[in-house]
PDBQT receptor file of N, H, CA, C and O in Angstrom, charges set to zero:
ATOM      1  N   MET A   1      -3.870  -3.635  -1.559  1.00  0.00    +0.000 N 
ATOM      2  CA  MET A   1      -3.525  -2.315  -2.027  1.00  0.00    +0.000 C 
ATOM      3  C   MET A   1      -2.968  -2.440  -3.439  1.00  0.00    +0.000 C 
ATOM      4  O   MET A   1      -2.335  -3.439  -3.778  1.00  0.00    +0.000 OA
ATOM      5  N   ALA A   2      -3.209  -1.420  -4.259  1.00  0.00    +0.000 N 
ATOM      6  H   ALA A   2      -3.724  -0.608  -3.983  1.00  0.00    +0.000 HD
ATOM      7  CA  ALA A   2      -2.729  -1.419  -5.635  1.00  0.00    +0.000 C 
ATOM      8  C   ALA A   2      -2.236  -0.019  -5.998  1.00  0.00    +0.000 C 
ATOM      9  O   ALA A   2      -2.631   0.976  -5.389  1.00  0.00    +0.000 OA
ATOM     10  N   LEU A   3      -1.370   0.031  -7.002  1.00  0.00    +0.000 N 
ATOM     11  H   LEU A   3      -1.050  -0.776  -7.497  1.00  0.00    +0.000 HD
ATOM     12  CA  LEU A   3      -0.913   1.296  -7.562  1.00  0.00    +0.000 C 
ATOM     13  C   LEU A   3      -1.673   1.511  -8.859  1.00  0.00    +0.000 C 
ATOM     14  O   LEU A   3      -1.616   0.667  -9.753  1.00  0.00    +0.000 OA
ATOM     15  N   LEU A   4      -2.378   2.617  -8.975  1.00  0.00    +0.000 N 
ATOM     16  H   LEU A   4      -2.424   3.303  -8.248  1.00  0.00    +0.000 HD
ATOM     17  CA  LEU A   4      -3.149   2.951 -10.169  1.00  0.00    +0.000 C 
ATOM     18  C   LEU A   4      -2.430   4.054 -10.930  1.00  0.00    +0.000 C 
ATOM     19  O   LEU A   4      -2.217   5.146 -10.403  1.00  0.00    +0.000 OA
ATOM     20  N   ILE A   5      -2.061   3.765 -12.165  1.00  0.00    +0.000 N 
ATOM     21  H   ILE A   5      -2.235   2.878 -12.593  1.00  0.00    +0.000 HD
ATOM     22  CA  ILE A   5      -1.388   4.743 -13.016  1.00  0.00    +0.000 C 
ATOM     23  C   ILE A   5      -2.353   5.093 -14.137  1.00  0.00    +0.000 C 
ATOM     24  O   ILE A   5      -2.773   4.224 -14.902  1.00  0.00    +0.000 OA
ATOM     25  N   ILE A   6      -2.703   6.373 -14.230  1.00  0.00    +0.000 N 
ATOM     26  H   ILE A   6      -2.363   7.079 -13.610  1.00  0.00    +0.000 HD
ATOM     27  CA  ILE A   6      -3.704   6.816 -15.199  1.00  0.00    +0.000 C 
ATOM     28  C   ILE A   6      -3.068   7.661 -16.294  1.00  0.00    +0.000 C 
ATOM     29  O   ILE A   6      -2.444   8.688 -16.028  1.00  0.00    +0.000 OA
ATOM     30  N   ASP A   7      -3.240   7.204 -17.534  1.00  0.00    +0.000 N 
ATOM     31  H   ASP A   7      -3.747   6.370 -17.751  1.00  0.00    +0.000 HD
ATOM     32  CA  ASP A   7      -2.931   7.991 -18.721  1.00  0.00    +0.000 C 
ATOM     33  C   ASP A   7      -1.528   8.588 -18.750  1.00  0.00    +0.000 C 
ATOM     34  O   ASP A   7      -1.374   9.809 -18.796  1.00  0.00    +0.000 OA
ATOM     35  N   THR A   8      -0.517   7.747 -18.724  1.00  0.00    +0.000 N 
ATOM     36  H   THR A   8      -0.642   6.756 -18.687  1.00  0.00    +0.000 HD
ATOM     37  CA  THR A   8       0.853   8.244 -18.858  1.00  0.00    +0.000 C 
ATOM     38  C   THR A   8       1.383   7.920 -20.250  1.00  0.00    +0.000 C 
ATOM     39  O   THR A   8       2.519   7.469 -20.403  1.00  0.00    +0.000 OA
ATOM     40  N   GLN A   9       0.565   8.150 -21.247  1.00  0.00    +0.000 N 
ATOM     41  H   GLN A   9      -0.357   8.516 -21.123  1.00  0.00    +0.000 HD
ATOM     42  CA  GLN A   9       0.937   7.892 -22.628  1.00  0.00    +0.000 C 
ATOM     43  C   GLN A   9       1.939   8.933 -23.124  1.00  0.00    +0.000 C 
ATOM     44  O   GLN A   9       2.117   9.992 -22.522  1.00  0.00    +0.000 OA
ATOM     45  N   GLU A  10       2.567   8.607 -24.209  1.00  0.00    +0.000 N 
ATOM     46  H   GLU A  10       2.422   7.747 -24.698  1.00  0.00    +0.000 HD
ATOM     47  CA  GLU A  10       3.587   9.491 -24.775  1.00  0.00    +0.000 C 
ATOM     48  C   GLU A  10       3.047  10.884 -25.074  1.00  0.00    +0.000 C 
ATOM     49  O   GLU A  10       3.766  11.871 -24.921  1.00  0.00    +0.000 OA
ATOM     50  N   LEU A  11       1.801  10.975 -25.496  1.00  0.00    +0.000 N 
ATOM     51  H   LEU A  11       1.216  10.173 -25.620  1.00  0.00    +0.000 HD
ATOM     52  CA  LEU A  11       1.222  12.262 -25.855  1.00  0.00    +0.000 C 
ATOM     53  C   LEU A  11       1.246  13.252 -24.695  1.00  0.00    +0.000 C 
ATOM     54  O   LEU A  11       1.438  14.448 -24.915  1.00  0.00    +0.000 OA
ATOM     55  N   ILE A  12       1.054  12.774 -23.457  1.00  0.00    +0.000 N 
ATOM     56  H   ILE A  12       0.898  11.802 -23.279  1.00  0.00    +0.000 HD
ATOM     57  CA  ILE A  12       1.067  13.707 -22.326  1.00  0.00    +0.000 C 
ATOM     58  C   ILE A  12       2.411  13.751 -21.619  1.00  0.00    +0.000 C 
ATOM     59  O   ILE A  12       2.615  14.576 -20.729  1.00  0.00    +0.000 OA
ATOM     60  N   THR A  13       3.333  12.870 -22.006  1.00  0.00    +0.000 N 
ATOM     61  H   THR A  13       3.167  12.200 -22.729  1.00  0.00    +0.000 HD
ATOM     62  CA  THR A  13       4.642  12.864 -21.351  1.00  0.00    +0.000 C 
ATOM     63  C   THR A  13       5.729  13.309 -22.323  1.00  0.00    +0.000 C 
ATOM     64  O   THR A  13       6.791  12.692 -22.405  1.00  0.00    +0.000 OA
ATOM     65  N   ASN A  14       5.459  14.367 -23.047  1.00  0.00    +0.000 N 
ATOM     66  H   ASN A  14       4.596  14.868 -22.981  1.00  0.00    +0.000 HD
ATOM     67  CA  ASN A  14       6.484  14.888 -23.945  1.00  0.00    +0.000 C 
ATOM     68  C   ASN A  14       7.256  16.011 -23.251  1.00  0.00    +0.000 C 
ATOM     69  O   ASN A  14       7.000  16.321 -22.088  1.00  0.00    +0.000 OA
ATOM     70  N   ASP A  15       8.178  16.602 -23.956  1.00  0.00    +0.000 N 
ATOM     71  H   ASP A  15       8.386  16.350 -24.901  1.00  0.00    +0.000 HD
ATOM     72  CA  ASP A  15       9.035  17.604 -23.320  1.00  0.00    +0.000 C 
ATOM     73  C   ASP A  15       8.320  18.896 -22.959  1.00  0.00    +0.000 C 
ATOM     74  O   ASP A  15       8.916  19.768 -22.326  1.00  0.00    +0.000 OA
ATOM     75  N   LYS A  16       7.054  19.041 -23.345  1.00  0.00    +0.000 N 
ATOM     76  H   LYS A  16       6.570  18.332 -23.859  1.00  0.00    +0.000 HD
ATOM     77  CA  LYS A  16       6.293  20.238 -22.987  1.00  0.00    +0.000 C 
ATOM     78  C   LYS A  16       5.641  20.105 -21.608  1.00  0.00    +0.000 C 
ATOM     79  O   LYS A  16       5.161  21.090 -21.047  1.00  0.00    +0.000 OA
ATOM     80  N   LEU A  17       5.627  18.898 -21.069  1.00  0.00    +0.000 N 
ATOM     81  H   LEU A  17       6.017  18.098 -21.524  1.00  0.00    +0.000 HD
ATOM     82  CA  LEU A  17       5.050  18.683 -19.747  1.00  0.00    +0.000 C 
ATOM     83  C   LEU A  17       5.973  19.290 -18.692  1.00  0.00    +0.000 C 
ATOM     84  O   LEU A  17       7.183  19.064 -18.720  1.00  0.00    +0.000 OA
ATOM     85  N   TYR A  18       5.413  20.048 -17.775  1.00  0.00    +0.000 N 
ATOM     86  H   TYR A  18       4.430  20.231 -17.752  1.00  0.00    +0.000 HD
ATOM     87  CA  TYR A  18       6.198  20.670 -16.712  1.00  0.00    +0.000 C 
ATOM     88  C   TYR A  18       6.894  19.604 -15.878  1.00  0.00    +0.000 C 
ATOM     89  O   TYR A  18       6.248  18.644 -15.457  1.00  0.00    +0.000 OA
ATOM     90  N   ALA A  19       8.160  19.742 -15.636  1.00  0.00    +0.000 N 
ATOM     91  H   ALA A  19       8.684  20.522 -15.978  1.00  0.00    +0.000 HD
ATOM     92  CA  ALA A  19       8.957  18.833 -14.799  1.00  0.00    +0.000 C 
ATOM     93  C   ALA A  19       8.870  17.389 -15.285  1.00  0.00    +0.000 C 
ATOM     94  O   ALA A  19       8.690  16.470 -14.486  1.00  0.00    +0.000 OA
ATOM     95  N   LEU A  20       8.999  17.194 -16.600  1.00  0.00    +0.000 N 
ATOM     96  H   LEU A  20       9.145  17.941 -17.249  1.00  0.00    +0.000 HD
ATOM     97  CA  LEU A  20       8.893  15.856 -17.192  1.00  0.00    +0.000 C 
ATOM     98  C   LEU A  20       9.858  14.871 -16.546  1.00  0.00    +0.000 C 
ATOM     99  O   LEU A  20       9.464  13.756 -16.202  1.00  0.00    +0.000 OA
ATOM    100  N   THR A  21      11.106  15.263 -16.379  1.00  0.00    +0.000 N 
ATOM    101  H   THR A  21      11.427  16.168 -16.658  1.00  0.00    +0.000 HD
ATOM    102  CA  THR A  21      12.109  14.358 -15.815  1.00  0.00    +0.000 C 
ATOM    103  C   THR A  21      11.718  13.907 -14.413  1.00  0.00    +0.000 C 
ATOM    104  O   THR A  21      11.850  12.729 -14.081  1.00  0.00    +0.000 OA
ATOM    105  N   THR A  22      11.246  14.818 -13.603  1.00  0.00    +0.000 N 
ATOM    106  H   THR A  22      11.138  15.775 -13.872  1.00  0.00    +0.000 HD
ATOM    107  CA  THR A  22      10.806  14.489 -12.250  1.00  0.00    +0.000 C 
ATOM    108  C   THR A  22       9.589  13.574 -12.286  1.00  0.00    +0.000 C 
ATOM    109  O   THR A  22       9.507  12.619 -11.515  1.00  0.00    +0.000 OA
ATOM    110  N   PHE A  23       8.646  13.861 -13.177  1.00  0.00    +0.000 N 
ATOM    111  H   PHE A  23       8.713  14.637 -13.804  1.00  0.00    +0.000 HD
ATOM    112  CA  PHE A  23       7.438  13.041 -13.310  1.00  0.00    +0.000 C 
ATOM    113  C   PHE A  23       7.790  11.601 -13.673  1.00  0.00    +0.000 C 
ATOM    114  O   PHE A  23       7.315  10.663 -13.032  1.00  0.00    +0.000 OA
ATOM    115  N   VAL A  24       8.618  11.426 -14.693  1.00  0.00    +0.000 N 
ATOM    116  H   VAL A  24       9.004  12.188 -15.214  1.00  0.00    +0.000 HD
ATOM    117  CA  VAL A  24       8.995  10.086 -15.139  1.00  0.00    +0.000 C 
ATOM    118  C   VAL A  24       9.758   9.352 -14.045  1.00  0.00    +0.000 C 
ATOM    119  O   VAL A  24       9.509   8.170 -13.805  1.00  0.00    +0.000 OA
ATOM    120  N   SER A  25      10.668  10.024 -13.389  1.00  0.00    +0.000 N 
ATOM    121  H   SER A  25      10.871  10.984 -13.584  1.00  0.00    +0.000 HD
ATOM    122  CA  SER A  25      11.436   9.416 -12.310  1.00  0.00    +0.000 C 
ATOM    123  C   SER A  25      10.527   8.967 -11.162  1.00  0.00    +0.000 C 
ATOM    124  O   SER A  25      10.707   7.882 -10.611  1.00  0.00    +0.000 OA
ATOM    125  N   THR A  26       9.564   9.796 -10.812  1.00  0.00    +0.000 N 
ATOM    126  H   THR A  26       9.418  10.678 -11.260  1.00  0.00    +0.000 HD
ATOM    127  CA  THR A  26       8.639   9.463  -9.726  1.00  0.00    +0.000 C 
ATOM    128  C   THR A  26       7.794   8.247 -10.080  1.00  0.00    +0.000 C 
ATOM    129  O   THR A  26       7.605   7.362  -9.246  1.00  0.00    +0.000 OA
ATOM    130  N   VAL A  27       7.285   8.195 -11.307  1.00  0.00    +0.000 N 
ATOM    131  H   VAL A  27       7.439   8.914 -11.985  1.00  0.00    +0.000 HD
ATOM    132  CA  VAL A  27       6.474   7.048 -11.738  1.00  0.00    +0.000 C 
ATOM    133  C   VAL A  27       7.319   5.769 -11.713  1.00  0.00    +0.000 C 
ATOM    134  O   VAL A  27       6.847   4.727 -11.258  1.00  0.00    +0.000 OA
ATOM    135  N   LYS A  28       8.554   5.839 -12.196  1.00  0.00    +0.000 N 
ATOM    136  H   LYS A  28       8.938   6.686 -12.566  1.00  0.00    +0.000 HD
ATOM    137  CA  LYS A  28       9.431   4.667 -12.178  1.00  0.00    +0.000 C 
ATOM    138  C   LYS A  28       9.702   4.196 -10.754  1.00  0.00    +0.000 C 
ATOM    139  O   LYS A  28       9.705   2.995 -10.486  1.00  0.00    +0.000 OA
ATOM    140  N   THR A  29       9.929   5.137  -9.844  1.00  0.00    +0.000 N 
ATOM    141  H   THR A  29       9.927   6.112 -10.063  1.00  0.00    +0.000 HD
ATOM    142  CA  THR A  29      10.166   4.791  -8.440  1.00  0.00    +0.000 C 
ATOM    143  C   THR A  29       8.939   4.114  -7.832  1.00  0.00    +0.000 C 
ATOM    144  O   THR A  29       9.057   3.099  -7.144  1.00  0.00    +0.000 OA
ATOM    145  N   LEU A  30       7.771   4.680  -8.089  1.00  0.00    +0.000 N 
ATOM    146  H   LEU A  30       7.675   5.504  -8.647  1.00  0.00    +0.000 HD
ATOM    147  CA  LEU A  30       6.535   4.094  -7.577  1.00  0.00    +0.000 C 
ATOM    148  C   LEU A  30       6.303   2.695  -8.131  1.00  0.00    +0.000 C 
ATOM    149  O   LEU A  30       5.918   1.791  -7.390  1.00  0.00    +0.000 OA
ATOM    150  N   LEU A  31       6.534   2.507  -9.429  1.00  0.00    +0.000 N 
ATOM    151  H   LEU A  31       6.847   3.242 -10.031  1.00  0.00    +0.000 HD
ATOM    152  CA  LEU A  31       6.375   1.189 -10.046  1.00  0.00    +0.000 C 
ATOM    153  C   LEU A  31       7.330   0.173  -9.432  1.00  0.00    +0.000 C 
ATOM    154  O   LEU A  31       6.928  -0.939  -9.089  1.00  0.00    +0.000 OA
ATOM    155  N   GLY A  32       8.579   0.554  -9.296  1.00  0.00    +0.000 N 
ATOM    156  H   GLY A  32       8.906   1.457  -9.575  1.00  0.00    +0.000 HD
ATOM    157  CA  GLY A  32       9.570  -0.353  -8.728  1.00  0.00    +0.000 C 
ATOM    158  C   GLY A  32       9.229  -0.759  -7.313  1.00  0.00    +0.000 C 
ATOM    159  O   GLY A  32       9.354  -1.928  -6.949  1.00  0.00    +0.000 OA
ATOM    160  N   SER A  33       8.801   0.192  -6.521  1.00  0.00    +0.000 N 
ATOM    161  H   SER A  33       8.698   1.142  -6.817  1.00  0.00    +0.000 HD
ATOM    162  CA  SER A  33       8.440  -0.085  -5.134  1.00  0.00    +0.000 C 
ATOM    163  C   SER A  33       7.219  -0.995  -5.054  1.00  0.00    +0.000 C 
ATOM    164  O   SER A  33       7.193  -1.936  -4.260  1.00  0.00    +0.000 OA
ATOM    165  N   ALA A  34       6.212  -0.718  -5.871  1.00  0.00    +0.000 N 
ATOM    166  H   ALA A  34       6.233   0.047  -6.515  1.00  0.00    +0.000 HD
ATOM    167  CA  ALA A  34       5.007  -1.544  -5.864  1.00  0.00    +0.000 C 
ATOM    168  C   ALA A  34       5.337  -2.977  -6.266  1.00  0.00    +0.000 C 
ATOM    169  O   ALA A  34       4.901  -3.923  -5.609  1.00  0.00    +0.000 OA
ATOM    170  N   ARG A  35       6.093  -3.141  -7.325  1.00  0.00    +0.000 N 
ATOM    171  H   ARG A  35       6.448  -2.373  -7.859  1.00  0.00    +0.000 HD
ATOM    172  CA  ARG A  35       6.457  -4.485  -7.793  1.00  0.00    +0.000 C 
ATOM    173  C   ARG A  35       7.318  -5.220  -6.770  1.00  0.00    +0.000 C 
ATOM    174  O   ARG A  35       7.131  -6.415  -6.542  1.00  0.00    +0.000 OA
ATOM    175  N   GLN A  36       8.250  -4.516  -6.162  1.00  0.00    +0.000 N 
ATOM    176  H   GLN A  36       8.402  -3.545  -6.348  1.00  0.00    +0.000 HD
ATOM    177  CA  GLN A  36       9.127  -5.128  -5.172  1.00  0.00    +0.000 C 
ATOM    178  C   GLN A  36       8.335  -5.625  -3.961  1.00  0.00    +0.000 C 
ATOM    179  O   GLN A  36       8.709  -6.613  -3.329  1.00  0.00    +0.000 OA
ATOM    180  N   ASN A  37       7.248  -4.939  -3.647  1.00  0.00    +0.000 N 
ATOM    181  H   ASN A  37       6.944  -4.136  -4.160  1.00  0.00    +0.000 HD
ATOM    182  CA  ASN A  37       6.428  -5.312  -2.497  1.00  0.00    +0.000 C 
ATOM    183  C   ASN A  37       5.224  -6.170  -2.861  1.00  0.00    +0.000 C 
ATOM    184  O   ASN A  37       4.335  -6.390  -2.038  1.00  0.00    +0.000 OA
ATOM    185  N   GLY A  38       5.200  -6.656  -4.107  1.00  0.00    +0.000 N 
ATOM    186  H   GLY A  38       5.921  -6.477  -4.776  1.00  0.00    +0.000 HD
ATOM    187  CA  GLY A  38       4.148  -7.564  -4.531  1.00  0.00    +0.000 C 
ATOM    188  C   GLY A  38       2.776  -6.921  -4.675  1.00  0.00    +0.000 C 
ATOM    189  O   GLY A  38       1.759  -7.614  -4.638  1.00  0.00    +0.000 OA
ATOM    190  N   GLN A  39       2.739  -5.619  -4.835  1.00  0.00    +0.000 N 
ATOM    191  H   GLN A  39       3.564  -5.056  -4.865  1.00  0.00    +0.000 HD
ATOM    192  CA  GLN A  39       1.465  -4.929  -4.994  1.00  0.00    +0.000 C 
ATOM    193  C   GLN A  39       1.022  -4.973  -6.455  1.00  0.00    +0.000 C 
ATOM    194  O   GLN A  39       1.845  -4.968  -7.370  1.00  0.00    +0.000 OA
ATOM    195  N   GLU A  40      -0.268  -5.013  -6.647  1.00  0.00    +0.000 N 
ATOM    196  H   GLU A  40      -0.936  -5.017  -5.904  1.00  0.00    +0.000 HD
ATOM    197  CA  GLU A  40      -0.833  -5.005  -7.982  1.00  0.00    +0.000 C 
ATOM    198  C   GLU A  40      -0.620  -3.623  -8.605  1.00  0.00    +0.000 C 
ATOM    199  O   GLU A  40      -0.747  -2.603  -7.928  1.00  0.00    +0.000 OA
ATOM    200  N   VAL A  41      -0.294  -3.600  -9.903  1.00  0.00    +0.000 N 
ATOM    201  H   VAL A  41      -0.191  -4.428 -10.453  1.00  0.00    +0.000 HD
ATOM    202  CA  VAL A  41      -0.144  -2.346 -10.641  1.00  0.00    +0.000 C 
ATOM    203  C   VAL A  41      -1.213  -2.332 -11.729  1.00  0.00    +0.000 C 
ATOM    204  O   VAL A  41      -1.295  -3.252 -12.543  1.00  0.00    +0.000 OA
ATOM    205  N   ILE A  42      -2.020  -1.296 -11.737  1.00  0.00    +0.000 N 
ATOM    206  H   ILE A  42      -1.954  -0.548 -11.076  1.00  0.00    +0.000 HD
ATOM    207  CA  ILE A  42      -3.103  -1.167 -12.706  1.00  0.00    +0.000 C 
ATOM    208  C   ILE A  42      -2.815   0.045 -13.588  1.00  0.00    +0.000 C 
ATOM    209  O   ILE A  42      -2.602   1.152 -13.093  1.00  0.00    +0.000 OA
ATOM    210  N   TYR A  43      -2.812  -0.180 -14.897  1.00  0.00    +0.000 N 
ATOM    211  H   TYR A  43      -2.985  -1.080 -15.299  1.00  0.00    +0.000 HD
ATOM    212  CA  TYR A  43      -2.625   0.905 -15.857  1.00  0.00    +0.000 C 
ATOM    213  C   TYR A  43      -3.968   1.213 -16.495  1.00  0.00    +0.000 C 
ATOM    214  O   TYR A  43      -4.685   0.304 -16.912  1.00  0.00    +0.000 OA
ATOM    215  N   MET A  44      -4.306   2.478 -16.571  1.00  0.00    +0.000 N 
ATOM    216  H   MET A  44      -3.723   3.217 -16.233  1.00  0.00    +0.000 HD
ATOM    217  CA  MET A  44      -5.566   2.888 -17.189  1.00  0.00    +0.000 C 
ATOM    218  C   MET A  44      -5.248   3.929 -18.256  1.00  0.00    +0.000 C 
ATOM    219  O   MET A  44      -4.658   4.972 -17.972  1.00  0.00    +0.000 OA
ATOM    220  N   PHE A  45      -5.646   3.628 -19.479  1.00  0.00    +0.000 N 
ATOM    221  H   PHE A  45      -6.124   2.781 -19.709  1.00  0.00    +0.000 HD
ATOM    222  CA  PHE A  45      -5.416   4.550 -20.595  1.00  0.00    +0.000 C 
ATOM    223  C   PHE A  45      -6.746   5.091 -21.086  1.00  0.00    +0.000 C 
ATOM    224  O   PHE A  45      -7.728   4.356 -21.196  1.00  0.00    +0.000 OA
ATOM    225  N   VAL A  46      -6.769   6.365 -21.378  1.00  0.00    +0.000 N 
ATOM    226  H   VAL A  46      -5.972   6.963 -21.289  1.00  0.00    +0.000 HD
ATOM    227  CA  VAL A  46      -7.983   7.025 -21.876  1.00  0.00    +0.000 C 
ATOM    228  C   VAL A  46      -7.737   7.374 -23.341  1.00  0.00    +0.000 C 
ATOM    229  O   VAL A  46      -6.731   7.998 -23.680  1.00  0.00    +0.000 OA
ATOM    230  N   MET A  47      -8.656   6.968 -24.197  1.00  0.00    +0.000 N 
ATOM    231  H   MET A  47      -9.473   6.461 -23.922  1.00  0.00    +0.000 HD
ATOM    232  CA  MET A  47      -8.523   7.282 -25.610  1.00  0.00    +0.000 C 
ATOM    233  C   MET A  47      -9.604   8.269 -26.005  1.00  0.00    +0.000 C 
ATOM    234  O   MET A  47     -10.792   8.020 -25.803  1.00  0.00    +0.000 OA
ATOM    235  N   MET A  48      -9.185   9.384 -26.566  1.00  0.00    +0.000 N 
ATOM    236  H   MET A  48      -8.219   9.586 -26.731  1.00  0.00    +0.000 HD
ATOM    237  CA  MET A  48     -10.124  10.401 -26.998  1.00  0.00    +0.000 C 
ATOM    238  C   MET A  48     -10.248  10.355 -28.513  1.00  0.00    +0.000 C 
ATOM    239  O   MET A  48      -9.255  10.235 -29.229  1.00  0.00    +0.000 OA
ATOM    240  N   THR A  49     -11.462  10.451 -28.977  1.00  0.00    +0.000 N 
ATOM    241  H   THR A  49     -12.269  10.549 -28.395  1.00  0.00    +0.000 HD
ATOM    242  CA  THR A  49     -11.698  10.538 -30.419  1.00  0.00    +0.000 C 
ATOM    243  C   THR A  49     -12.605  11.725 -30.705  1.00  0.00    +0.000 C 
ATOM    244  O   THR A  49     -13.430  12.119 -29.881  1.00  0.00    +0.000 OA
ATOM    245  N   ALA A  50     -12.431  12.271 -31.874  1.00  0.00    +0.000 N 
ATOM    246  H   ALA A  50     -11.761  11.951 -32.543  1.00  0.00    +0.000 HD
ATOM    247  CA  ALA A  50     -13.250  13.445 -32.232  1.00  0.00    +0.000 C 
ATOM    248  C   ALA A  50     -14.532  13.010 -32.909  1.00  0.00    +0.000 C 
ATOM    249  O   ALA A  50     -15.349  13.851 -33.283  1.00  0.00    +0.000 OA
TER     250      ALA A  50
């Protein structure tokens, strides 16, 4: 089992994001739990260009 985190870059995690504090806290909790249990953590970033 792995934890997949998709596109949590600064651009989408600014103060305009609804419930930013809750979102960041939830991601940190999930990361900590996955690492503590030896689960793989995969980060996926999407880059958009014009």
